[in-house]
CSV table of C-alpha atoms in Angstrom, one decimal:
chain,number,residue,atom,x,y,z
O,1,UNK,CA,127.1,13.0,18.9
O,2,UNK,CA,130.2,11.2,20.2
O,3,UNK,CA,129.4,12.8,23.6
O,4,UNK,CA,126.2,11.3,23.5
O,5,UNK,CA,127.5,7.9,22.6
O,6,UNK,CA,129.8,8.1,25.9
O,7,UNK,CA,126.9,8.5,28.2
O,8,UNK,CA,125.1,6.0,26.5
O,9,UNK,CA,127.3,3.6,27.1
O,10,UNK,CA,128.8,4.8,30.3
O,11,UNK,CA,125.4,4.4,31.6
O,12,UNK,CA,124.8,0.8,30.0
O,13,UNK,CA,128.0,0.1,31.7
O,14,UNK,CA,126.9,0.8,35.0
O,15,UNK,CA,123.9,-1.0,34.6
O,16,UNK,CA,125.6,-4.2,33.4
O,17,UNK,CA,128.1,-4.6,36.5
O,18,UNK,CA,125.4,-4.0,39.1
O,19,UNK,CA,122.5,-7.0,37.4
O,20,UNK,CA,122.4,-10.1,39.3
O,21,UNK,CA,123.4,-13.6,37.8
O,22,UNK,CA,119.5,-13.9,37.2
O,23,UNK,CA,119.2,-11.2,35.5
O,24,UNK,CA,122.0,-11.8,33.4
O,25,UNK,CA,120.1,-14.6,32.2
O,26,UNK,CA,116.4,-13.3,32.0
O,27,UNK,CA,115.0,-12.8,28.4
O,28,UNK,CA,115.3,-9.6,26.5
O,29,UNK,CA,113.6,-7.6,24.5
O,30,UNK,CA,115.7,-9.3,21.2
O,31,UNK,CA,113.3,-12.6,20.9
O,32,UNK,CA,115.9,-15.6,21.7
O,33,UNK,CA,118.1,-14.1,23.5
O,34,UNK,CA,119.0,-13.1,27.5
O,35,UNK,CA,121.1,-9.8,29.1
O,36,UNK,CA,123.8,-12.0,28.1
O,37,UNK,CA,123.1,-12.2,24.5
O,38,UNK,CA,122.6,-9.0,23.5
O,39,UNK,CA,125.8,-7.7,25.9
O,40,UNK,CA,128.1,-10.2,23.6
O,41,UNK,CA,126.3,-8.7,21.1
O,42,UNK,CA,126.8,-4.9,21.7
O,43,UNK,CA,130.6,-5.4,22.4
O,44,UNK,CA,131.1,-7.7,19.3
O,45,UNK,CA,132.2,-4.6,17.6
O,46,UNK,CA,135.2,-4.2,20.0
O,47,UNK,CA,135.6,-7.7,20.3
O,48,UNK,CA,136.3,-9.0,17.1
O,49,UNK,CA,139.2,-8.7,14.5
O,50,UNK,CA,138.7,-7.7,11.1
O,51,UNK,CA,139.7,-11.2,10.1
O,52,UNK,CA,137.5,-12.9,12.8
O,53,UNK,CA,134.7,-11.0,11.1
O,54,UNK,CA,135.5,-12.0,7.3
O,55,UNK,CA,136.0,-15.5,8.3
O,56,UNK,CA,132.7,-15.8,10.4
O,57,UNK,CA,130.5,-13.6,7.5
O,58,UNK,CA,132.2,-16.6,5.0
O,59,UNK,CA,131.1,-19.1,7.2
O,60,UNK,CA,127.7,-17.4,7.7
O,61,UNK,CA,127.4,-17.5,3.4
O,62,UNK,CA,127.3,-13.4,3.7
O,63,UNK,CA,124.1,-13.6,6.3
O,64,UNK,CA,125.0,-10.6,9.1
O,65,UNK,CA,122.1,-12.3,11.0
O,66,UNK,CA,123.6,-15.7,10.9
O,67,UNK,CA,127.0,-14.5,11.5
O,68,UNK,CA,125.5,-12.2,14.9
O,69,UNK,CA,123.6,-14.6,16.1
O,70,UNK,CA,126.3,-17.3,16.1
O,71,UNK,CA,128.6,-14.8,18.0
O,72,UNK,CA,126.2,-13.7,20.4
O,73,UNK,CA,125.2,-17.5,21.3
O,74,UNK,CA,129.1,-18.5,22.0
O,75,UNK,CA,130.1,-14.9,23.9
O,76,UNK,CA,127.1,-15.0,25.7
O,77,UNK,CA,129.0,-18.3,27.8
O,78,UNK,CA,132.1,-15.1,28.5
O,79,UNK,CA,131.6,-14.1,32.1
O,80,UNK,CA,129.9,-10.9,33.2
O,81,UNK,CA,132.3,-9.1,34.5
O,82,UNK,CA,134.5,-9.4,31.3
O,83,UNK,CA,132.0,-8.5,28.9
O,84,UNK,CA,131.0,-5.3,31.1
O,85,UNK,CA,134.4,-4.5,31.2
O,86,UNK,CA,135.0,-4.2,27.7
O,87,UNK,CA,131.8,-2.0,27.3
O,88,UNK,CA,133.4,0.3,29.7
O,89,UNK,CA,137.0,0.4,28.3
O,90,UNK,CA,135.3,1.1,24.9
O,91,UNK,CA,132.8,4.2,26.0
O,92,UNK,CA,134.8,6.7,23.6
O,93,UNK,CA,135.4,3.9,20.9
O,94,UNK,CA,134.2,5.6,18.0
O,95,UNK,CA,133.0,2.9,16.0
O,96,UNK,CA,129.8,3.1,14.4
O,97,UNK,CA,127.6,0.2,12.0
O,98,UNK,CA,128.8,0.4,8.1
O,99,UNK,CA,127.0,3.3,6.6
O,100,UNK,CA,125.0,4.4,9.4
O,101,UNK,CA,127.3,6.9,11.1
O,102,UNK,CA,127.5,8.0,14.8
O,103,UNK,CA,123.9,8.2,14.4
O,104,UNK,CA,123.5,4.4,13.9
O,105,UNK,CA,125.7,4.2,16.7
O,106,UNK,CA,123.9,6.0,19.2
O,107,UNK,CA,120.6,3.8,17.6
O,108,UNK,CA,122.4,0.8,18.2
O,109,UNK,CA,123.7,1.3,21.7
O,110,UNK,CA,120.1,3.0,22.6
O,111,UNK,CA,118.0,0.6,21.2
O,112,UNK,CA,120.1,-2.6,22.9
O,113,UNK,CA,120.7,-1.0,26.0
O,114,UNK,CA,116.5,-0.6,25.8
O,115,UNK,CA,116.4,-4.3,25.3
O,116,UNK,CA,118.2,-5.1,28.4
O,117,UNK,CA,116.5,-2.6,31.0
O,118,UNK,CA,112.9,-2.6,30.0
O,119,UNK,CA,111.8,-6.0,30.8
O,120,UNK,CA,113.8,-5.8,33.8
O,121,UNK,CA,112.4,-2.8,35.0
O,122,UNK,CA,115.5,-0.8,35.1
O,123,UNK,CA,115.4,3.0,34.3
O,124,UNK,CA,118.7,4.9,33.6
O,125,UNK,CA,119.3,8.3,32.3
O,126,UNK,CA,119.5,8.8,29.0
O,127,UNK,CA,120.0,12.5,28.2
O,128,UNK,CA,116.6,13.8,25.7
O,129,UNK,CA,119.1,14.7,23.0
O,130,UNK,CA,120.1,11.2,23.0
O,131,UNK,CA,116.4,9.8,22.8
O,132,UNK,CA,114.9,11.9,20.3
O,133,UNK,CA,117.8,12.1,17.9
O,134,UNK,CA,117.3,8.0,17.7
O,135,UNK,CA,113.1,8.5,17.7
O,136,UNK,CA,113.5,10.6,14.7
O,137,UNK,CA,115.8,8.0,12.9
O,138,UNK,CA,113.8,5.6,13.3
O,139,UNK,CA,110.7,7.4,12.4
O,140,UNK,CA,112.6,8.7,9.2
O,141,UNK,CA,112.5,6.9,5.9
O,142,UNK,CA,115.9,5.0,6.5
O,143,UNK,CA,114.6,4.0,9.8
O,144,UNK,CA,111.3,2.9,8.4
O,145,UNK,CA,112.9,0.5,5.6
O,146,UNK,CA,115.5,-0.7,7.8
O,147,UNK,CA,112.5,-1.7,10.9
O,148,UNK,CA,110.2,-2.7,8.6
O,149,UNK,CA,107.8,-0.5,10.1
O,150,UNK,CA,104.6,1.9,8.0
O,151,UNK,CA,104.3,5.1,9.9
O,152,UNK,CA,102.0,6.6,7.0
O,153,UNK,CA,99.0,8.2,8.6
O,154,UNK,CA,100.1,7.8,12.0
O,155,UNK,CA,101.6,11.1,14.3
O,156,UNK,CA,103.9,9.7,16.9
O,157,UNK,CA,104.0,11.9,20.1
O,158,UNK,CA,106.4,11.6,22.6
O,159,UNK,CA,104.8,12.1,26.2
O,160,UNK,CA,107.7,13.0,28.7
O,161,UNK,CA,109.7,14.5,25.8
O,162,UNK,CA,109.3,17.7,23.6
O,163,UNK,CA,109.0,15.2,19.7
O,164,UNK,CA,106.5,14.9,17.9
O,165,UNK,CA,106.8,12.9,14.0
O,166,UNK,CA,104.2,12.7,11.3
O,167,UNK,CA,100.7,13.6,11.1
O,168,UNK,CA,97.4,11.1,11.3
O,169,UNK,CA,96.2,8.7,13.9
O,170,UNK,CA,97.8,9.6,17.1
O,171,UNK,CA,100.2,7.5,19.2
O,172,UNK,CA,101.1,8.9,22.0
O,173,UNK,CA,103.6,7.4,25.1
O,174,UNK,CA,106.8,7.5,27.1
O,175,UNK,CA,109.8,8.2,25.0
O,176,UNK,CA,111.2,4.7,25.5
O,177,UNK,CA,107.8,3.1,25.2
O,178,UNK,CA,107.1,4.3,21.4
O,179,UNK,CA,110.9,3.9,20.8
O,180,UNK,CA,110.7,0.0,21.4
O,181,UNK,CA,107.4,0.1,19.5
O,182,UNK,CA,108.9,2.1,16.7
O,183,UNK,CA,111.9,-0.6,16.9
O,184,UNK,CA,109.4,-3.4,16.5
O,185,UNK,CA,109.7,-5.1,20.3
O,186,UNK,CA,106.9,-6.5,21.1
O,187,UNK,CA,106.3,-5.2,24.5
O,188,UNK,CA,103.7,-7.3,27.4
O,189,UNK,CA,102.6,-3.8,28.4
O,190,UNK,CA,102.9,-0.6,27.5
O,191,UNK,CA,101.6,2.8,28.0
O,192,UNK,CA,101.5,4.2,24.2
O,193,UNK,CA,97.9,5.0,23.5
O,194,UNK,CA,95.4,6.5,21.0
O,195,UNK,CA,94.3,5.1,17.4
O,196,UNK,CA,97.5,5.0,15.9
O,197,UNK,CA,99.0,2.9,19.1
O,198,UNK,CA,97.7,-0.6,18.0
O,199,UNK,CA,99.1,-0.3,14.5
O,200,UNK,CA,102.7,0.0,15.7
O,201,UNK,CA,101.8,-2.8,18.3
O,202,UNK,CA,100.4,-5.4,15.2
O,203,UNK,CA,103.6,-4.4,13.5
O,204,UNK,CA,105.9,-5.6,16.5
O,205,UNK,CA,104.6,-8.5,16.1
């Protein structure tokens, strides 16, 4: 799993250094914020102190959402080139979100890294391991709950990708389409289709 983490982010890495100072500002798939955000937010992890986090989840009143958001809007002003740098010297940092193990990880880093390319057309590899390890989290009970997200009576069928979850009213797409869906992005287009499709799409939003 670690070794899929690496890539993941090795890959993210490469992607960050190359975007243009537009793109570092266009919207993301995370409603509110730009590239910017959500890179200040994926290397918060390596960024911040144990301390800097008790202090700032005080200040926050215990709200992780507060506390993020805060981060992400002040890092966000940290220059490219230094935020993309710590993403690379942290490809093999094992850290992983509080209960959710290297699994979370991967979903985190996935998911984000999603968030950034998609609505700026960017397409990097991501290894199929890697993508349907995180599509059948998410489609699992945990990942339900945790998305907010009713897959009951819907079979969700990945396209380009040998996964397939649950059994019902079909939705069928591009791996990275249904996992953005599934993650509750609300996408402008997208090519996941059949009955089950538009469900997952009123749910995103």
């Amino acid at each position: 799993m670690m070794d899929l983490i690496s890539a993941e982010r090795r890959e993210l890495a490469s992607v960050v250094e190359g975007l243009s100072a537009e793109q570092w500002r266009s919207p993301s798939l995370c409603a509110g914020w730009t590239t910017a955000h959500v890179v200040a937010h994926l290397t918060m992890p390596f960024r911040i102190t144990e301390e800097e986090f008790g202090r700032g989840m005080a200040e926050a009143r215990g709200q992780f959402t507060e506390f993020s958001d805060a981060v992400a809007a002040r890092d966000s002003e940290l220059p490219q080139a230094e935020l993309a740098g710590v993403l690379r010297d942290n490809i093999d940092n094992p850290w992983s979100p509080p209960g959710d193990g290297q699994q979370g990880a991967l979903s985190h880093d996935l998911i984000h890294g999603l968030d950034i390319a998609w609505p700026l057309s960017i397409t990097y590899p991501i290894p199929d391991e890697a993508m349907t390890t995180v599509l059948s989290l998410i489609a699992g009970p945990d990942g339900q709950k945790a998305f907010g997200v009713d897959l009951d009576g819907i079979e969700l069928r990945a396209s380009d990708l040998a996964w397939s979850s649950g059994s019902g009213a079909q939705a069928t797409g591009p791996s990275r389409d249904l996992l953005l869906l599934l993650a509750r992005r609300s996408l402008p287009h997208d090519a996941v289709t059949g009955p089950g499709a538009q469900r997952l799409r009123d749910a995103a939003r």
